[in-house]
CSV table of C-alpha atoms in Angstrom, one decimal:
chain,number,residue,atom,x,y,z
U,3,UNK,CA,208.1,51.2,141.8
U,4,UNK,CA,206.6,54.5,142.0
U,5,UNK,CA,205.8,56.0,138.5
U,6,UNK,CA,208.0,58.8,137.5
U,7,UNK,CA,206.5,62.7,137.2
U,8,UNK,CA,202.8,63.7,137.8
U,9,UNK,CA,200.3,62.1,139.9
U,10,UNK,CA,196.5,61.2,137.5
U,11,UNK,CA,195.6,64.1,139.5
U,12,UNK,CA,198.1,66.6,138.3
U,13,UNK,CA,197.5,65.5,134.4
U,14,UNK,CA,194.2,66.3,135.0
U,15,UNK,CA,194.6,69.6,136.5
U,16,UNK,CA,197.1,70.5,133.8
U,17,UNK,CA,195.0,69.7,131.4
U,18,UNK,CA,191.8,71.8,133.0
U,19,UNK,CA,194.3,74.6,132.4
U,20,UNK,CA,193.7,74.3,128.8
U,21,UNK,CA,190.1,74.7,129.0
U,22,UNK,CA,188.8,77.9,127.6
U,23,UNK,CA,186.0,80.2,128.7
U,24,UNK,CA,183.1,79.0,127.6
U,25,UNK,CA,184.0,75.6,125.9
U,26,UNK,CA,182.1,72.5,125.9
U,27,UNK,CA,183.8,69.8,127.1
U,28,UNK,CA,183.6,65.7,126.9
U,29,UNK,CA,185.5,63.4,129.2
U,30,UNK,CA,186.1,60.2,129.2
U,31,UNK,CA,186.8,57.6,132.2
U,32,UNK,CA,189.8,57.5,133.9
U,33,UNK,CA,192.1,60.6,134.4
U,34,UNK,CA,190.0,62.8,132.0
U,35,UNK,CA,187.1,62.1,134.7
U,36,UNK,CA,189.7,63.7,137.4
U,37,UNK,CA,189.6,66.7,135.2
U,38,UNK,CA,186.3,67.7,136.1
U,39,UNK,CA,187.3,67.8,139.4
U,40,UNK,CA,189.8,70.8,138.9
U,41,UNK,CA,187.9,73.4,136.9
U,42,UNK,CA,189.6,76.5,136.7
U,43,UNK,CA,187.7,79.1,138.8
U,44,UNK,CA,186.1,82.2,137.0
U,45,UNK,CA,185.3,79.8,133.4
U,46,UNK,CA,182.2,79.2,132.3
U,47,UNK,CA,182.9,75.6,131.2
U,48,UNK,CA,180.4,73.3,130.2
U,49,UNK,CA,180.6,69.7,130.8
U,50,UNK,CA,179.0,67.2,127.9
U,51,UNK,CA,178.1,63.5,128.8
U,52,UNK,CA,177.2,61.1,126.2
U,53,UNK,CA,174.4,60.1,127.6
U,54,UNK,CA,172.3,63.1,127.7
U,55,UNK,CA,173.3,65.9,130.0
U,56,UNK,CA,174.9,69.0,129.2
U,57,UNK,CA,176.3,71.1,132.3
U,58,UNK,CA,177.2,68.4,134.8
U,59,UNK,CA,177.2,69.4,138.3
U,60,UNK,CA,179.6,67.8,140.7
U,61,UNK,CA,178.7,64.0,142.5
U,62,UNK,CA,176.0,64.4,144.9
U,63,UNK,CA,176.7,63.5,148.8
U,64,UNK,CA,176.1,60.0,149.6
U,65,UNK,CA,171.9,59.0,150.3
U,66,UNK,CA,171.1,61.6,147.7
U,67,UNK,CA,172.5,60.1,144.4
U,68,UNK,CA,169.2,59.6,141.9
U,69,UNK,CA,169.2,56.6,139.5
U,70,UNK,CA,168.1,59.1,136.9
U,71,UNK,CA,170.8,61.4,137.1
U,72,UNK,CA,174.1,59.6,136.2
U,73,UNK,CA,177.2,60.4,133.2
U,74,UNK,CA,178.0,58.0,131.0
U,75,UNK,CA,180.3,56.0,133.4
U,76,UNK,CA,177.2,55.4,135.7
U,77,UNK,CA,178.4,58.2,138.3
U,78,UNK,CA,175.9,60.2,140.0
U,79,UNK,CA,175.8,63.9,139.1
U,80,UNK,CA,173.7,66.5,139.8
U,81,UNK,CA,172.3,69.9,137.9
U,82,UNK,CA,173.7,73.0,137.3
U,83,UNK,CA,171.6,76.2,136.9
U,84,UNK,CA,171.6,76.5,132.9
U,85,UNK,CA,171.7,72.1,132.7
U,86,UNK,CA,169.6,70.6,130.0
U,87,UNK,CA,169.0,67.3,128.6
U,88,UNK,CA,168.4,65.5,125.5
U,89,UNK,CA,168.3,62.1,123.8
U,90,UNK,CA,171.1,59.6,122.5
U,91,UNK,CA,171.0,61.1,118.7
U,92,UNK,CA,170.6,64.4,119.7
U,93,UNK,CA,173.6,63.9,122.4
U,94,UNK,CA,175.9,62.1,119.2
U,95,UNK,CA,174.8,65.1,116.5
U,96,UNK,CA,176.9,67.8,118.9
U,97,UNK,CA,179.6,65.2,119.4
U,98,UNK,CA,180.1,64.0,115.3
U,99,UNK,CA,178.7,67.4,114.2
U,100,UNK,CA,181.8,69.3,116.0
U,101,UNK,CA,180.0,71.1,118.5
U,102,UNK,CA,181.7,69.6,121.9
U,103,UNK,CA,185.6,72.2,121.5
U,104,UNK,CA,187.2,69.1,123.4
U,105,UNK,CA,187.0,65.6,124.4
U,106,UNK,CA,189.4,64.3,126.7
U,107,UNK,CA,190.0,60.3,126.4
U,108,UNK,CA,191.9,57.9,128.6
U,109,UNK,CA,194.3,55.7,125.9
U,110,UNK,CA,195.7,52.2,125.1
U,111,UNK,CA,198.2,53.2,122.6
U,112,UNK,CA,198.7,57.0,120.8
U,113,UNK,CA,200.2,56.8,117.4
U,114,UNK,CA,203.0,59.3,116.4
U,115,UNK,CA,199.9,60.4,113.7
U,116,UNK,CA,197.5,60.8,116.2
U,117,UNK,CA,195.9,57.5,115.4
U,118,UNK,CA,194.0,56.1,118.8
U,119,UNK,CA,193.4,53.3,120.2
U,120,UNK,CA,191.3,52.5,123.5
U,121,UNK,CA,188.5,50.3,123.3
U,122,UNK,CA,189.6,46.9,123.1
U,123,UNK,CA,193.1,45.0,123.3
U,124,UNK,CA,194.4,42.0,121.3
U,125,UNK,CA,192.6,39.2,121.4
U,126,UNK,CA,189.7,40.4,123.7
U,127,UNK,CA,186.7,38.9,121.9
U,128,UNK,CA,183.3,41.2,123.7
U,129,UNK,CA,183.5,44.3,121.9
U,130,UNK,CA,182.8,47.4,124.3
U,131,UNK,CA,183.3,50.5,121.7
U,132,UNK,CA,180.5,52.4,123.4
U,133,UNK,CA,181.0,56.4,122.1
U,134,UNK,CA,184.7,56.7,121.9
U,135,UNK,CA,184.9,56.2,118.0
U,136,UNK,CA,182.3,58.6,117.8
U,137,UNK,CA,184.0,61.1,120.6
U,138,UNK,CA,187.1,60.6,119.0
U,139,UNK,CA,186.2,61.1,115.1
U,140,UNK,CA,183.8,64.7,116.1
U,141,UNK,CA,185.3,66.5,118.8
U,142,UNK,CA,186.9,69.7,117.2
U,143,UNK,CA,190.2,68.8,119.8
U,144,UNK,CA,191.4,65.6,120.7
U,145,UNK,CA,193.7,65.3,124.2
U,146,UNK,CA,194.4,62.0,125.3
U,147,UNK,CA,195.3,61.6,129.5
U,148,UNK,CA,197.2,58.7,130.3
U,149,UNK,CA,200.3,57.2,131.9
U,150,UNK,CA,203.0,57.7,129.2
U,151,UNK,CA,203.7,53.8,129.3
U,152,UNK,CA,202.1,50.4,130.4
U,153,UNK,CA,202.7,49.4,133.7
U,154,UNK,CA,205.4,47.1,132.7
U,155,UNK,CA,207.4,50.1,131.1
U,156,UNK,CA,206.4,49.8,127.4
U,157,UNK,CA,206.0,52.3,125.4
U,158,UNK,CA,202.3,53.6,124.8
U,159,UNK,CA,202.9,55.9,122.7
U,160,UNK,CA,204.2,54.2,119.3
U,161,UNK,CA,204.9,54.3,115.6
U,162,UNK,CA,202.0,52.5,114.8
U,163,UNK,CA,199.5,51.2,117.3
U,164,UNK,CA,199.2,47.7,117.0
U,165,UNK,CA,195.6,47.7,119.3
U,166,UNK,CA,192.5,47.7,117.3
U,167,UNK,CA,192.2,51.3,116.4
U,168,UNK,CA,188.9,53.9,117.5
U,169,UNK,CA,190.4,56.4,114.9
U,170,UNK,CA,192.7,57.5,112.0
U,171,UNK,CA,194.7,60.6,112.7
U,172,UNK,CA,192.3,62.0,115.7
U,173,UNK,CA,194.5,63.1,118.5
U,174,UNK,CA,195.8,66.4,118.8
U,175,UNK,CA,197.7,66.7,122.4
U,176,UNK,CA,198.4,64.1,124.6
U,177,UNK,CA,199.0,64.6,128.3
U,178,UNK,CA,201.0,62.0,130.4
U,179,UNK,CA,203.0,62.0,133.3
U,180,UNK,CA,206.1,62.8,132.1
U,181,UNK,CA,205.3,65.6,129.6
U,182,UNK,CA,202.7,67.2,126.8
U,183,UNK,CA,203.1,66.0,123.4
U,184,UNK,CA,201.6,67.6,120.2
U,185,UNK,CA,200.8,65.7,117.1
U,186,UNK,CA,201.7,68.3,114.8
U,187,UNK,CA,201.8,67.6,110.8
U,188,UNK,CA,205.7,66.1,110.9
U,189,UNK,CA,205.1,64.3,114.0
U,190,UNK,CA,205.3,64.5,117.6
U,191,UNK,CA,206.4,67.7,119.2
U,192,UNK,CA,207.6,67.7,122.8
U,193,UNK,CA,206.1,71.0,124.6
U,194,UNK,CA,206.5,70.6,128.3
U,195,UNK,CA,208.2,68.0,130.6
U,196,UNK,CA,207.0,67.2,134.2
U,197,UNK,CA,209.0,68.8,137.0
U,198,UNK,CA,212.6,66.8,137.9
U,199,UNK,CA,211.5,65.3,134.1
U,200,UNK,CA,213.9,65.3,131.4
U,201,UNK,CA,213.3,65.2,127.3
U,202,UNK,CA,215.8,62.4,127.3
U,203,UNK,CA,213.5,60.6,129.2
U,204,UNK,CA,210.7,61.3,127.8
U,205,UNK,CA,212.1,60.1,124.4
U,206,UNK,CA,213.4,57.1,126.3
U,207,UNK,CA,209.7,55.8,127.2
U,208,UNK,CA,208.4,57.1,123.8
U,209,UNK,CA,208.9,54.8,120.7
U,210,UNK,CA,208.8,57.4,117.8
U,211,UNK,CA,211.3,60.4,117.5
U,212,UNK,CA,210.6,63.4,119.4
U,213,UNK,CA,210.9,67.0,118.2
U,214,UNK,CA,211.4,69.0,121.4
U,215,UNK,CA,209.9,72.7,120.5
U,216,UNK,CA,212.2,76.2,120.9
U,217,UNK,CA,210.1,77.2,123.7
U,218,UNK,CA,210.1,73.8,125.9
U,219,UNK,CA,209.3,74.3,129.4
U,220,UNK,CA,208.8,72.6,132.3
U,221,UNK,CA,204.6,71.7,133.6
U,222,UNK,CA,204.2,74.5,136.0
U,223,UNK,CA,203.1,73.4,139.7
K,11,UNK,CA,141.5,56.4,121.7
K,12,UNK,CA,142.7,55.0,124.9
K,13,UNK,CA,146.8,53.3,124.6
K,14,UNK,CA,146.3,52.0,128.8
K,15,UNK,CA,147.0,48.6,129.4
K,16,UNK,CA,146.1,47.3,133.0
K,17,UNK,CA,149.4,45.6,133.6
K,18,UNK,CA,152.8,44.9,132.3
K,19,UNK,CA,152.1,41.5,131.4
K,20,UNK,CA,149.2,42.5,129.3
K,21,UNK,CA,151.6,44.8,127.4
K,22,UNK,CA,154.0,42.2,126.0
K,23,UNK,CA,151.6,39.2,125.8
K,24,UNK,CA,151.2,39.1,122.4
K,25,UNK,CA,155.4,39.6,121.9
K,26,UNK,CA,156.0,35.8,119.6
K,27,UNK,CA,159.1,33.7,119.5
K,28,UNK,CA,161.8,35.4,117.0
K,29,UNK,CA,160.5,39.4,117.4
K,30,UNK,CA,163.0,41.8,117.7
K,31,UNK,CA,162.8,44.0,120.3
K,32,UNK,CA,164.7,47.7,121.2
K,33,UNK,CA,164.9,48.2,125.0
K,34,UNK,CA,165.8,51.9,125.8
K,35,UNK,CA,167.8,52.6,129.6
K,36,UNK,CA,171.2,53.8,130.0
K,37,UNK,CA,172.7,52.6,133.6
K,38,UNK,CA,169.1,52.4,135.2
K,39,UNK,CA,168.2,55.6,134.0
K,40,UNK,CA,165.3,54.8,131.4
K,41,UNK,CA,165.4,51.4,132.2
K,42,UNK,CA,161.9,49.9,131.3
K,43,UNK,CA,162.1,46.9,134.2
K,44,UNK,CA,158.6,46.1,134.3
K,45,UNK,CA,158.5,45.4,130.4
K,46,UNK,CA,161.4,43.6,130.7
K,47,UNK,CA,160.5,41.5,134.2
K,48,UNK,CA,156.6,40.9,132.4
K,49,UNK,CA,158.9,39.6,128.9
K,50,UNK,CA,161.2,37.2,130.8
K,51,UNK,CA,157.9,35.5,132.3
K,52,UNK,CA,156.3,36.0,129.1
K,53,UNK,CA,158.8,33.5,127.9
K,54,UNK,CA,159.1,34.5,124.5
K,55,UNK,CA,162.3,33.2,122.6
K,56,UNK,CA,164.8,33.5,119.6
K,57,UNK,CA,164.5,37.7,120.3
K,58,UNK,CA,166.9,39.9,118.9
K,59,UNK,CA,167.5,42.3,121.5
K,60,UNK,CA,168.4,46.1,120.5
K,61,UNK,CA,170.0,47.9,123.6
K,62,UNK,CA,173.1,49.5,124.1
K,63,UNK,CA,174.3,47.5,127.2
K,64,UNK,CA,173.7,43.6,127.8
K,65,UNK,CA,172.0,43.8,131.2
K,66,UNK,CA,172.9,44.6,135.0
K,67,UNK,CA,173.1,40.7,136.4
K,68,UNK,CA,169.7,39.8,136.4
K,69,UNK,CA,168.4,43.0,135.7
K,70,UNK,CA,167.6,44.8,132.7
K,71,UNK,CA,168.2,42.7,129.4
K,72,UNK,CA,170.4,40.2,131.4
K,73,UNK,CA,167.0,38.7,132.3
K,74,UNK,CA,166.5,37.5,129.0
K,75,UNK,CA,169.8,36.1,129.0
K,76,UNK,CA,169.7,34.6,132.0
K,77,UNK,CA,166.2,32.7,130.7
K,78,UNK,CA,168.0,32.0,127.2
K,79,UNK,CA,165.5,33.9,125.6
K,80,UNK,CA,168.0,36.0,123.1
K,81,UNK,CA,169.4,34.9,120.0
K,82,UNK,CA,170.9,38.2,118.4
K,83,UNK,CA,172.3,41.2,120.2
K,84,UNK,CA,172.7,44.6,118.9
K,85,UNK,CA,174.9,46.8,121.3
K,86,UNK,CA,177.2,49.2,122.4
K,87,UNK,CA,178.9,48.7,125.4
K,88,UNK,CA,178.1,45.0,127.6
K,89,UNK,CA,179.3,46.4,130.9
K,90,UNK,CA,182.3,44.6,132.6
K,91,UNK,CA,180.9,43.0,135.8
K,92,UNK,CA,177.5,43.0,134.7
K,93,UNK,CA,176.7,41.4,131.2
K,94,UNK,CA,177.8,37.7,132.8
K,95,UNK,CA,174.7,36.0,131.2
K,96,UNK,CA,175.4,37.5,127.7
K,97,UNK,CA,179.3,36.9,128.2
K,98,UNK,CA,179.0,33.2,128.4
K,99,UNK,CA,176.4,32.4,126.3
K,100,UNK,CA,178.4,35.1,123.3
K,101,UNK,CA,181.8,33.0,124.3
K,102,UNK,CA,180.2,29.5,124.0
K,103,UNK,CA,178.3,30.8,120.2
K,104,UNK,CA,174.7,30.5,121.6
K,105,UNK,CA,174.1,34.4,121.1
K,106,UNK,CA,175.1,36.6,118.1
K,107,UNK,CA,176.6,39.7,118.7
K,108,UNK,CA,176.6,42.8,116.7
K,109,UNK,CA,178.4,45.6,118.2
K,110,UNK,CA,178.8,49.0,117.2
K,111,UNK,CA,179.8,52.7,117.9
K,112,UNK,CA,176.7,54.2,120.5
K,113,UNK,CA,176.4,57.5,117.7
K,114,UNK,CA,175.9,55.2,115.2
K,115,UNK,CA,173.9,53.0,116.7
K,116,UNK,CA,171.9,56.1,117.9
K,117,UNK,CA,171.9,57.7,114.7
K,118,UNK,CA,170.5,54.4,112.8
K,119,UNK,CA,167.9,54.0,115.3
K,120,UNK,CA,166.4,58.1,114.6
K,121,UNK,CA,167.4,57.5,110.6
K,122,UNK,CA,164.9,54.1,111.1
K,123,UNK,CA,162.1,56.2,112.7
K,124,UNK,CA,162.4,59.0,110.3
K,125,UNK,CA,162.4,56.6,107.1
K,126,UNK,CA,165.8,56.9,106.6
K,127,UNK,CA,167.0,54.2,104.6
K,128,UNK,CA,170.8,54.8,105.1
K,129,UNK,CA,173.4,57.3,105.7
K,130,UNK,CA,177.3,58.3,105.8
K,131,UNK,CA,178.9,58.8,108.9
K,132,UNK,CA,182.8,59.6,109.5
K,133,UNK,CA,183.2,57.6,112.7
K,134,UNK,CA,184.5,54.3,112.6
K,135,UNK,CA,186.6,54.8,109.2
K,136,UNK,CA,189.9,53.1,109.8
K,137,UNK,CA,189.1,50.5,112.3
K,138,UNK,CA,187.7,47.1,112.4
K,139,UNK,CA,184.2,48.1,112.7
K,140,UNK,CA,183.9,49.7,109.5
K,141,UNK,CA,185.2,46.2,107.8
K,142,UNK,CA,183.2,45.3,104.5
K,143,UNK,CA,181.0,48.1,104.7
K,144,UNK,CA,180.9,50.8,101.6
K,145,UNK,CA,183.0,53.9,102.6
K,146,UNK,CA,182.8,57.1,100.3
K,147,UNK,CA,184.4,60.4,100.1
K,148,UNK,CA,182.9,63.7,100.7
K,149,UNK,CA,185.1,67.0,100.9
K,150,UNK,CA,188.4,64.7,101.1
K,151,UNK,CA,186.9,62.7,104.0
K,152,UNK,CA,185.6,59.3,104.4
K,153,UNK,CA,182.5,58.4,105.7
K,154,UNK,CA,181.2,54.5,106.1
K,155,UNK,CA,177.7,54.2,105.1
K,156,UNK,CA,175.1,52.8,107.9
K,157,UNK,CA,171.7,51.5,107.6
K,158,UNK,CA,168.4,52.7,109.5
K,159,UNK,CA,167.6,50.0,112.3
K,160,UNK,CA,164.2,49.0,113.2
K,161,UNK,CA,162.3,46.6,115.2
K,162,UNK,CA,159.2,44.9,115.7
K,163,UNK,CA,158.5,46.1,119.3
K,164,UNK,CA,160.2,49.1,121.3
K,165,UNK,CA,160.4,49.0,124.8
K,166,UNK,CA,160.7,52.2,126.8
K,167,UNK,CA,160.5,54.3,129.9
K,168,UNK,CA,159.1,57.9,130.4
K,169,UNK,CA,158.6,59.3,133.6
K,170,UNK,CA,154.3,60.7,133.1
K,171,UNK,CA,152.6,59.6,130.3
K,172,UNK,CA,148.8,60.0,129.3
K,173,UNK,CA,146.3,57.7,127.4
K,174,UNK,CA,147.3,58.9,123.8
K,175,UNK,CA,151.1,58.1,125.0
K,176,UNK,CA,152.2,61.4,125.1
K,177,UNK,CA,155.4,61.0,126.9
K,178,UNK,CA,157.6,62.9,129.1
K,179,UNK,CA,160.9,62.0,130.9
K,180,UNK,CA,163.5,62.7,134.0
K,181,UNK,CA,167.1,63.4,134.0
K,182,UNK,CA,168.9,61.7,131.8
K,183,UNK,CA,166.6,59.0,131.2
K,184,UNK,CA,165.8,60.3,127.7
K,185,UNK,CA,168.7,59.1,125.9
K,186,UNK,CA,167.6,55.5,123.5
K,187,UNK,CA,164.1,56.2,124.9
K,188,UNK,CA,163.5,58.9,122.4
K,189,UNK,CA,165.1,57.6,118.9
K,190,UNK,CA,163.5,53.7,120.0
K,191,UNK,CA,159.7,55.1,120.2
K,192,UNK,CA,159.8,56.3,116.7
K,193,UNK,CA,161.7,53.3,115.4
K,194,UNK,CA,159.5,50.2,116.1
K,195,UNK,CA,156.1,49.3,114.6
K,196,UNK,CA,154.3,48.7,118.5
K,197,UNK,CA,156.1,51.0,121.1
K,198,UNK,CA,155.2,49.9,124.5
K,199,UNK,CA,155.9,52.5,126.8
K,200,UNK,CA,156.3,52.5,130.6
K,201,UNK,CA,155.6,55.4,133.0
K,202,UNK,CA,155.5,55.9,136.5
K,203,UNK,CA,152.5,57.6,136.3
K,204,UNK,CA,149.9,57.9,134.1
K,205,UNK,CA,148.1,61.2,134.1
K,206,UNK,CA,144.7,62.3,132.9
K,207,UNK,CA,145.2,64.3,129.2
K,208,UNK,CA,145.8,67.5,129.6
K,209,UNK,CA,148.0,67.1,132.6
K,210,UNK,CA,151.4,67.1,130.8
K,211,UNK,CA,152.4,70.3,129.5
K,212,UNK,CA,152.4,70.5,125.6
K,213,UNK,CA,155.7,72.3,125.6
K,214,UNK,CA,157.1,69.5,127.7
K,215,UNK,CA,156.0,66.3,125.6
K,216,UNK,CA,159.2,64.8,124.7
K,217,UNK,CA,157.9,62.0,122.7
K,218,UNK,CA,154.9,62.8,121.1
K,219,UNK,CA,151.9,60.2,121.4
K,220,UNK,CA,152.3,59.1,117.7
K,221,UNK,CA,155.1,57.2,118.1
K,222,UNK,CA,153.6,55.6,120.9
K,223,UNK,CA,151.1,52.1,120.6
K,224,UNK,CA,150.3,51.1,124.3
K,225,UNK,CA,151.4,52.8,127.5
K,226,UNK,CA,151.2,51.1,131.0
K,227,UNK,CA,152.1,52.1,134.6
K,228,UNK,CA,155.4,50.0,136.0
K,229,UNK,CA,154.2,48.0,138.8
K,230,UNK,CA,157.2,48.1,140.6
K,231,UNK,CA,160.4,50.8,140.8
K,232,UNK,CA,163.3,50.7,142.6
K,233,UNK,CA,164.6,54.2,143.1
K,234,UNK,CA,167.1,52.6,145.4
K,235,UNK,CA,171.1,54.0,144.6
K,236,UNK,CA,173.3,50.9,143.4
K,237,UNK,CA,176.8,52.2,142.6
């Protein structure tokens, strides 16, 4: 079965439309990576990777990647005019000290509070947290990009997550292929549904109630 | 004052049984192989490695897994496909395994260096990570107190060094380097070339020679790209 509304690369393009002239911006693995990909034109946006690099230039063509030149999910990348770099601590004080405007994570489970989980699943007994707790707890805006349930049609976004959590009350939006969810202060708040998407399905694949906003429109493409 | 050693394996000969040692690298970026390749024959055993990945296969740290050289692991992130050695050993209870978040992990590492005992830090409230540890608040938030992290031997990589260990680096091949020369008491630096003092730019030392013990030129790099 085909999934339902957007295709990973249309989440990540709606949610490049977000991005603000001159933001800093983190992004995860997964769709989030994809956003990078779709930059709106004319923004000076600034791409942050964990492990040291701050204005990361697209993927280099292929026989002139450079082991020293990677993001944090071992990519090749290449520089920008105006790149820098800098060590692990310095890279973690402008994530945990507020100074990255948005990180972009891929998600397990999203609670209906914003809590997050995505670094490890039941019963899985190697820990890999690497800097998502860190990402997740210091970025001044949370989004979470996923598929808005498990491949077997469960629910991912949920009352309470019952994954080991990365953080308490850390997500602010959450894009999906259905629709963009806000976790707002008395819960989730539907803002816009995927074309040929309704909010009655969207609340059908999403465990806790729904508030569908005044001004609900549809993801324009 | 003259840090040089003529080879790798002089470097790390004097590394006993039980040291703990930090290994810098992220990906192979930083990635002191030569240290690591000169350790593994070495044969030193019951080490507590310090890294924030478990190896690549036989590279990296994995070759001290794959020789059953490690007792405790401190880490981040063992990389799916690639920490096999420190998989099955971890599953069977041959290695200990202490993971946590990379900023924290980063951070104790720098507060270690900078004689830091301990310090506050938000992430990891709320999850399983922050278990038994003393949380406190400040401003109507909670923060989990972290120790400083150091080691008996640091093992890094900078791209030109010189005889007092002035270092400098490439790309983003800074990233544990930098916290992991300040934090051990012998710092064993690897370079790909050693140049004469004077030849690196003062404005472009990135690790300062202080932090620095001995500095050696890698035998052997591999520049090769391995997705």
């Amino acid at each position: 079965m085909t999934r339902p509304g957007l295709p990973d690369e249309q989440i990540a393009q709606r949610i490049a439309a977000e991005l603000e002239d001159g933001w800093y911006v983190n992004l995860g693995v997964g769709i989030p990576t994809l956003v990078g990909n779709c930059l709106p034109p004319g923004r000076d946006i600034l791409l942050h990777t964990e492990n040291g690099m701050l204005g990361i230039g697209p993927r280099p063509p292929q026989g002139e990647e450079d082991i020293d030149l990677i993001n944090a999910g071992n990519q090749p990348v290449t520089v920008l005019p105006g790149s820098c770099f800098f060590g692990q601590a310095d890279s973690f004080a402008m994530i945990r000290g507020g100074h990255v405007d948005v990180s972009v994570l891929g998600a397990l489970q999203v609670s209906e509070r914003g809590d997050l989980a995505n670094w490890m699943i039941p019963g899985q007994r190697v820990g890999r947290v690497g800097g998502a707790m860190d990402i997740a707890v210091g970025a001044k805006r949370l989004f979470v990009a996923m598929g808005h349930t498990t491949r077997d049609g469960a629910p991912k976004i949920v009352k309470r997550c019952t994954y080991p959590l990365t953080a308490v009350g850390a997500v602010k939006k959450i894009f999906t292929n259905l629709a963009v969810i806000e976790v707002g202060p008395a819960g989730l708040v539907l803002l816009e549904v995927a074309p040929g998407v309704t909010p009655e399905q969207v609340a059908a694949a999403t465990e806790p109630p729904l508030t569908i906003a005044p001004d609900l429109r549809t993801i324009p493409f | 004052m003259n840090k040089g050693y003529p080879s790798s394996a002089a470097a790390v000969a004097d590394i006993p049984d039980g040291a703990s040692i930090m290994v810098g690298g992220f990906g192979l970026a930083g990635l002191p192989v030569n240290l690591l390749r000169a350790l593994a024959e070495q044969g030193a055993r019951g080490l507590t490695i310090i890294s924030n990945a478990a190896g690549r296969g036989d590279l990296g740290v994995g070759r001290l897994f794959k020789g059953r050289q490690v007792r405790r692991f401190i880490g981040c992130f063992p990389v799916p496909g690639h920490s096999q050695h420190f998989e099955e050993q971890f599953l069977r209870g041959e290695v200990e395994y202490e993971c946590m978040p990379q900023g924290t992990f980063s951070e104790r590492i720098r507060a270690g260096g900078a004689g830091i005992a301990a310090f506050y830090t938000p992430t990891g409230v709320g999850t399983i990570l922050a278990e038994g540890k003393e949380q406190r608040e400040f401003n109507g938030r909670s923060y989990v107190l972290e120790h400083g992290l150091t080691a008996d031997y640091a093992f890094i990589k900078g791209y030109r060094g010189d005889r007092w260990g002035n270092l400098a680096y490439r790309g983003t091949s800074r990233n544990f380097n930098v916290m992991m020369a300040t934090a051990a008491r012998v710092t064993i630096a690897e370079v790909e070339e050693v140049v004469e003092l004077g030849a690196l730019d003062p404005e472009a030392v990135v690790t300062p020679g202080i932090f620095v013990q001995r500095v050696v030129r890698g035998e052997v790099y591999d520049k090769t790209w391995v997705a």
